[in-house]
Short mmCIF file of C-alpha atoms and ligand atoms in Angstrom, two decimals:
data_model
loop_
_atom_site.label_atom_id
_atom_site.label_comp_id
_atom_site.label_asym_id
_atom_site.label_seq_id
_atom_site.Cartn_x
_atom_site.Cartn_y
_atom_site.Cartn_z
CA MET A 1 0.15 -0.04 0.01
CA LEU A 2 2.73 2.46 0.69
CA GLN A 3 5.04 1.36 -2.40
CA CYS A 4 8.19 0.78 -0.43
CA ASN A 5 11.12 -0.55 -2.52
CA CYS A 6 12.35 -3.85 -1.46
CA SER A 7 15.87 -4.92 -2.97
CA ILE A 8 17.00 -8.28 -3.53
CA PHE A 9 20.63 -9.03 -3.98
CA ALA A 10 22.02 -12.25 -5.09
CA ASP A 11 25.40 -13.62 -5.93
CA GLU A 12 25.36 -16.00 -9.28
CA GLN A 13 27.89 -18.06 -8.20
CA SER A 14 27.14 -18.89 -4.53
CA ARG A 15 23.32 -18.13 -4.99
CA GLU A 16 23.41 -16.31 -1.64
CA GLY A 17 21.15 -13.21 -1.24
CA LEU A 18 20.16 -10.51 0.92
CA VAL A 19 16.77 -9.01 1.05
CA ILE A 20 16.63 -5.18 2.10
CA ASP A 21 13.40 -3.59 3.52
CA PRO A 22 10.32 -6.20 3.22
CA GLY A 23 7.79 -4.23 4.09
CA ASP A 24 5.09 -6.56 2.57
CA ASN A 25 4.32 -8.72 -0.26
CA ILE A 26 6.59 -11.63 1.53
CA ASP A 27 5.05 -14.19 -1.02
CA GLU A 28 6.00 -12.44 -3.88
CA ILE A 29 9.69 -11.90 -2.43
CA LEU A 30 9.77 -15.81 -1.78
CA GLU A 31 8.80 -16.50 -5.08
CA ILE A 32 11.86 -14.60 -6.64
CA VAL A 33 14.19 -16.36 -3.67
CA ARG A 34 12.72 -19.75 -4.99
CA ARG A 35 12.88 -19.08 -8.62
CA HIS A 36 16.61 -18.22 -8.54
CA GLY A 37 17.18 -20.99 -6.11
CA LEU A 38 18.75 -18.35 -3.31
CA THR A 39 19.53 -19.07 0.14
CA VAL A 40 18.85 -15.64 2.06
CA LYS A 41 21.59 -15.03 4.17
CA ALA A 42 20.68 -11.86 5.97
CA ILE A 43 17.52 -9.54 6.02
CA PHE A 44 18.35 -5.83 6.47
CA ILE A 45 16.24 -3.08 7.65
CA THR A 46 17.18 0.34 6.64
CA HIS A 47 14.80 1.89 9.40
CA ALA A 48 11.76 0.70 11.62
CA HIS A 49 9.29 2.23 9.82
CA ILE A 50 6.19 -0.41 9.29
CA ASP A 51 6.37 0.03 5.22
CA HIS A 52 10.21 -0.91 5.52
CA ILE A 53 10.07 -3.61 8.26
CA GLY A 54 6.33 -5.09 8.34
CA GLY A 55 7.10 -8.41 6.55
CA ALA A 56 10.30 -9.01 8.12
CA GLN A 57 8.86 -11.45 10.68
CA LYS A 58 7.22 -13.52 8.08
CA LEU A 59 10.33 -13.50 5.89
CA LYS A 60 12.54 -14.48 8.52
CA GLN A 61 10.42 -17.38 9.34
CA ALA A 62 10.13 -18.67 5.77
CA THR A 63 13.89 -18.51 5.37
CA GLY A 64 15.82 -18.67 8.93
CA ALA A 65 17.78 -15.50 7.79
CA PRO A 66 18.93 -13.46 10.63
CA VAL A 67 17.45 -9.74 10.68
CA TYR A 68 20.01 -6.85 10.81
CA MET A 69 18.71 -3.42 11.99
CA ASN A 70 20.49 -0.40 13.77
CA SER A 71 19.70 -0.52 17.56
CA ASN A 72 18.60 3.13 17.66
CA ASP A 73 15.45 2.21 15.79
CA LEU A 74 14.42 -0.57 18.40
CA GLU A 75 11.86 1.38 19.99
CA LEU A 76 10.31 2.20 16.82
CA ALA A 77 10.11 -1.60 15.79
CA ARG A 78 8.64 -2.11 19.19
CA ARG A 79 5.70 -0.04 18.51
CA LEU A 80 4.38 -1.26 15.31
CA ASP A 81 0.90 -1.11 16.80
CA VAL A 82 0.97 2.73 17.17
CA GLN A 83 2.56 2.98 13.25
CA ALA A 84 -0.25 0.63 12.12
CA ALA A 85 -2.86 2.64 14.24
CA TRP A 86 -1.75 5.98 12.22
CA LEU A 87 -2.17 4.34 8.90
CA GLY A 88 -5.29 2.33 9.80
CA ILE A 89 -3.71 -0.90 8.92
CA ARG A 90 -3.35 -4.44 10.77
CA GLU A 91 -0.48 -4.58 12.87
CA PRO A 92 2.14 -6.79 11.46
CA GLU A 93 4.19 -9.42 13.56
CA ARG A 94 6.71 -7.80 15.62
CA VAL A 95 10.33 -8.85 14.68
CA GLU A 96 13.15 -9.93 16.69
CA ILE A 97 16.35 -8.34 15.79
CA ASP A 98 19.20 -10.61 15.51
CA THR A 99 22.10 -8.34 14.72
CA ALA A 100 22.77 -4.59 15.17
CA ALA A 101 23.69 -2.93 12.13
CA LYS A 102 26.54 -0.41 13.08
CA GLU A 103 28.54 1.96 11.15
CA GLY A 104 31.63 0.30 9.41
CA GLU A 105 29.95 -3.25 9.56
CA ARG A 106 30.57 -4.98 6.41
CA LEU A 107 28.65 -8.06 4.83
CA LEU A 108 29.88 -10.50 2.31
CA VAL A 109 27.57 -11.57 -0.18
CA GLY A 110 29.55 -13.67 -2.80
CA THR A 111 32.35 -11.36 -3.55
CA ALA A 112 30.43 -8.22 -2.99
CA GLU A 113 30.82 -6.35 0.39
CA PHE A 114 27.91 -4.62 1.94
CA HIS A 115 29.24 -1.63 4.06
CA VAL A 116 26.48 -0.37 6.67
CA LEU A 117 26.62 3.51 6.89
CA GLU A 118 24.86 5.16 9.85
CA THR A 119 22.49 8.15 8.46
CA PRO A 120 20.27 9.18 11.11
CA GLY A 121 17.81 11.88 10.54
CA HIS A 122 14.75 10.33 9.07
CA THR A 123 14.94 8.12 12.18
CA GLN A 124 17.51 7.78 14.75
CA GLY A 125 18.21 4.43 13.61
CA SER A 126 18.29 4.98 9.69
CA ILE A 127 21.05 3.26 7.82
CA SER A 128 22.41 3.03 4.14
CA LEU A 129 23.96 0.19 2.35
CA TRP A 130 27.09 0.92 0.20
CA ILE A 131 28.08 -1.68 -2.07
CA PRO A 132 31.20 -0.15 -3.48
CA SER A 133 32.06 -3.19 -6.06
CA GLU A 134 28.57 -2.73 -7.76
CA GLY A 135 28.93 1.10 -7.32
CA LYS A 136 25.17 1.19 -5.64
CA LEU A 137 23.79 2.70 -2.59
CA ILE A 138 20.79 1.64 -0.86
CA ALA A 139 19.35 4.89 0.68
CA GLY A 140 16.36 3.75 2.69
CA ASP A 141 14.32 6.88 3.48
CA THR A 142 17.38 9.41 3.77
CA LEU A 143 18.14 10.42 0.00
CA PHE A 144 15.62 10.45 -2.67
CA ARG A 145 15.70 11.61 -6.45
CA ASP A 146 14.96 15.26 -5.80
CA SER A 147 14.20 14.74 -2.36
CA ILE A 148 15.12 13.68 1.12
CA GLY A 149 13.59 11.72 3.70
CA ARG A 150 10.89 13.54 5.88
CA THR A 151 11.70 14.64 9.42
CA ASP A 152 8.47 15.41 10.84
CA LEU A 153 7.65 12.11 12.36
CA PRO A 154 8.55 11.00 15.80
CA GLY A 155 12.40 10.62 16.04
CA GLY A 156 12.92 12.65 12.94
CA ASP A 157 15.73 15.74 12.95
CA GLY A 158 16.10 17.91 9.90
CA LYS A 159 19.41 18.98 10.65
CA GLN A 160 20.68 15.61 11.61
CA ILE A 161 19.67 13.97 8.12
CA LEU A 162 21.07 16.87 6.17
CA ARG A 163 24.59 16.12 8.20
CA SER A 164 24.31 12.45 7.53
CA ILE A 165 23.69 13.16 3.66
CA HIS A 166 26.49 15.68 3.61
CA THR A 167 29.31 13.64 5.65
CA LYS A 168 28.16 10.07 4.71
CA LEU A 169 26.66 9.86 1.16
CA MET A 170 27.71 12.95 -0.72
CA PRO A 171 31.52 11.96 -0.47
CA LEU A 172 30.63 8.45 -2.42
CA PRO A 173 31.70 8.40 -6.17
CA ALA A 174 29.35 10.73 -7.98
CA GLU A 175 28.67 7.79 -10.73
CA THR A 176 26.98 5.60 -7.51
CA VAL A 177 23.51 4.36 -8.11
CA VAL A 178 21.09 5.42 -5.44
CA ILE A 179 18.23 2.99 -4.90
CA PRO A 180 15.86 4.89 -2.41
CA GLY A 181 13.28 3.55 -0.21
CA HIS A 182 10.40 4.93 -2.32
CA GLY A 183 10.32 6.39 -6.05
CA PRO A 184 12.95 6.09 -8.77
CA ASN A 185 16.60 5.24 -8.87
CA THR A 186 19.07 8.37 -9.04
CA THR A 187 22.92 8.91 -8.71
CA ILE A 188 25.01 10.44 -5.93
CA GLY A 189 26.23 12.93 -8.74
CA ARG A 190 22.44 13.93 -9.90
CA GLU A 191 21.50 14.76 -6.49
CA LYS A 192 24.58 16.59 -5.57
CA GLU A 193 24.09 18.83 -8.79
CA SER A 194 20.29 19.36 -8.67
CA ASN A 195 18.77 18.32 -5.30
CA TYR A 196 16.97 21.47 -4.12
CA PHE A 197 17.17 20.12 -0.60
CA LEU A 198 20.85 19.78 -0.52
CA GLN A 199 21.67 23.17 -1.71
CA SER A 200 22.54 24.80 1.42
CA LEU A 201 25.24 22.06 1.65
CA ARG A 202 27.26 23.41 -1.25
ZN1 ZN B 1 10.59 5.84 6.33
#
């Protein structure tokens, strides 16, 4: 319903895969996993908003994969009932986090390293995942094409999200493809040039 982008990355050799932000449509995700014969090695949550975390428990049960999330979002993850009530939807099953995703942590999928970048601001525990060998960044709800994440929800901080983008994301190579939590892909270079919300950073 909330049109969150879920990403599935996998290594063609080892068939190891990583699922990022399984908000909903878990049957569809499992169908892709099965079709490609993948073993889900980890489930990553960029932040604990319901549209990003809602299906995590169901996917964890189906795959046995551990769930990674930054601990600063644990409180949000515990209160999915409140988030569900705001949206007028049914409360999804709460998920137990297995591993705290921290700045500097690296996860290997095949030969590709996934680097955890802490990018707080949209929520206090928001993270991004940078895959240098692929030239890609999973930005969660921190950076969008022509926009940035909203900071008016509980735990949001407008100054902090700009600092995160400025210190963690803008230094990445300009050609890095940004895969945001909602909407179309972009690149670091394009947003540096033309994102209105980042003008004050130049
Ligand atoms: Zn969000």
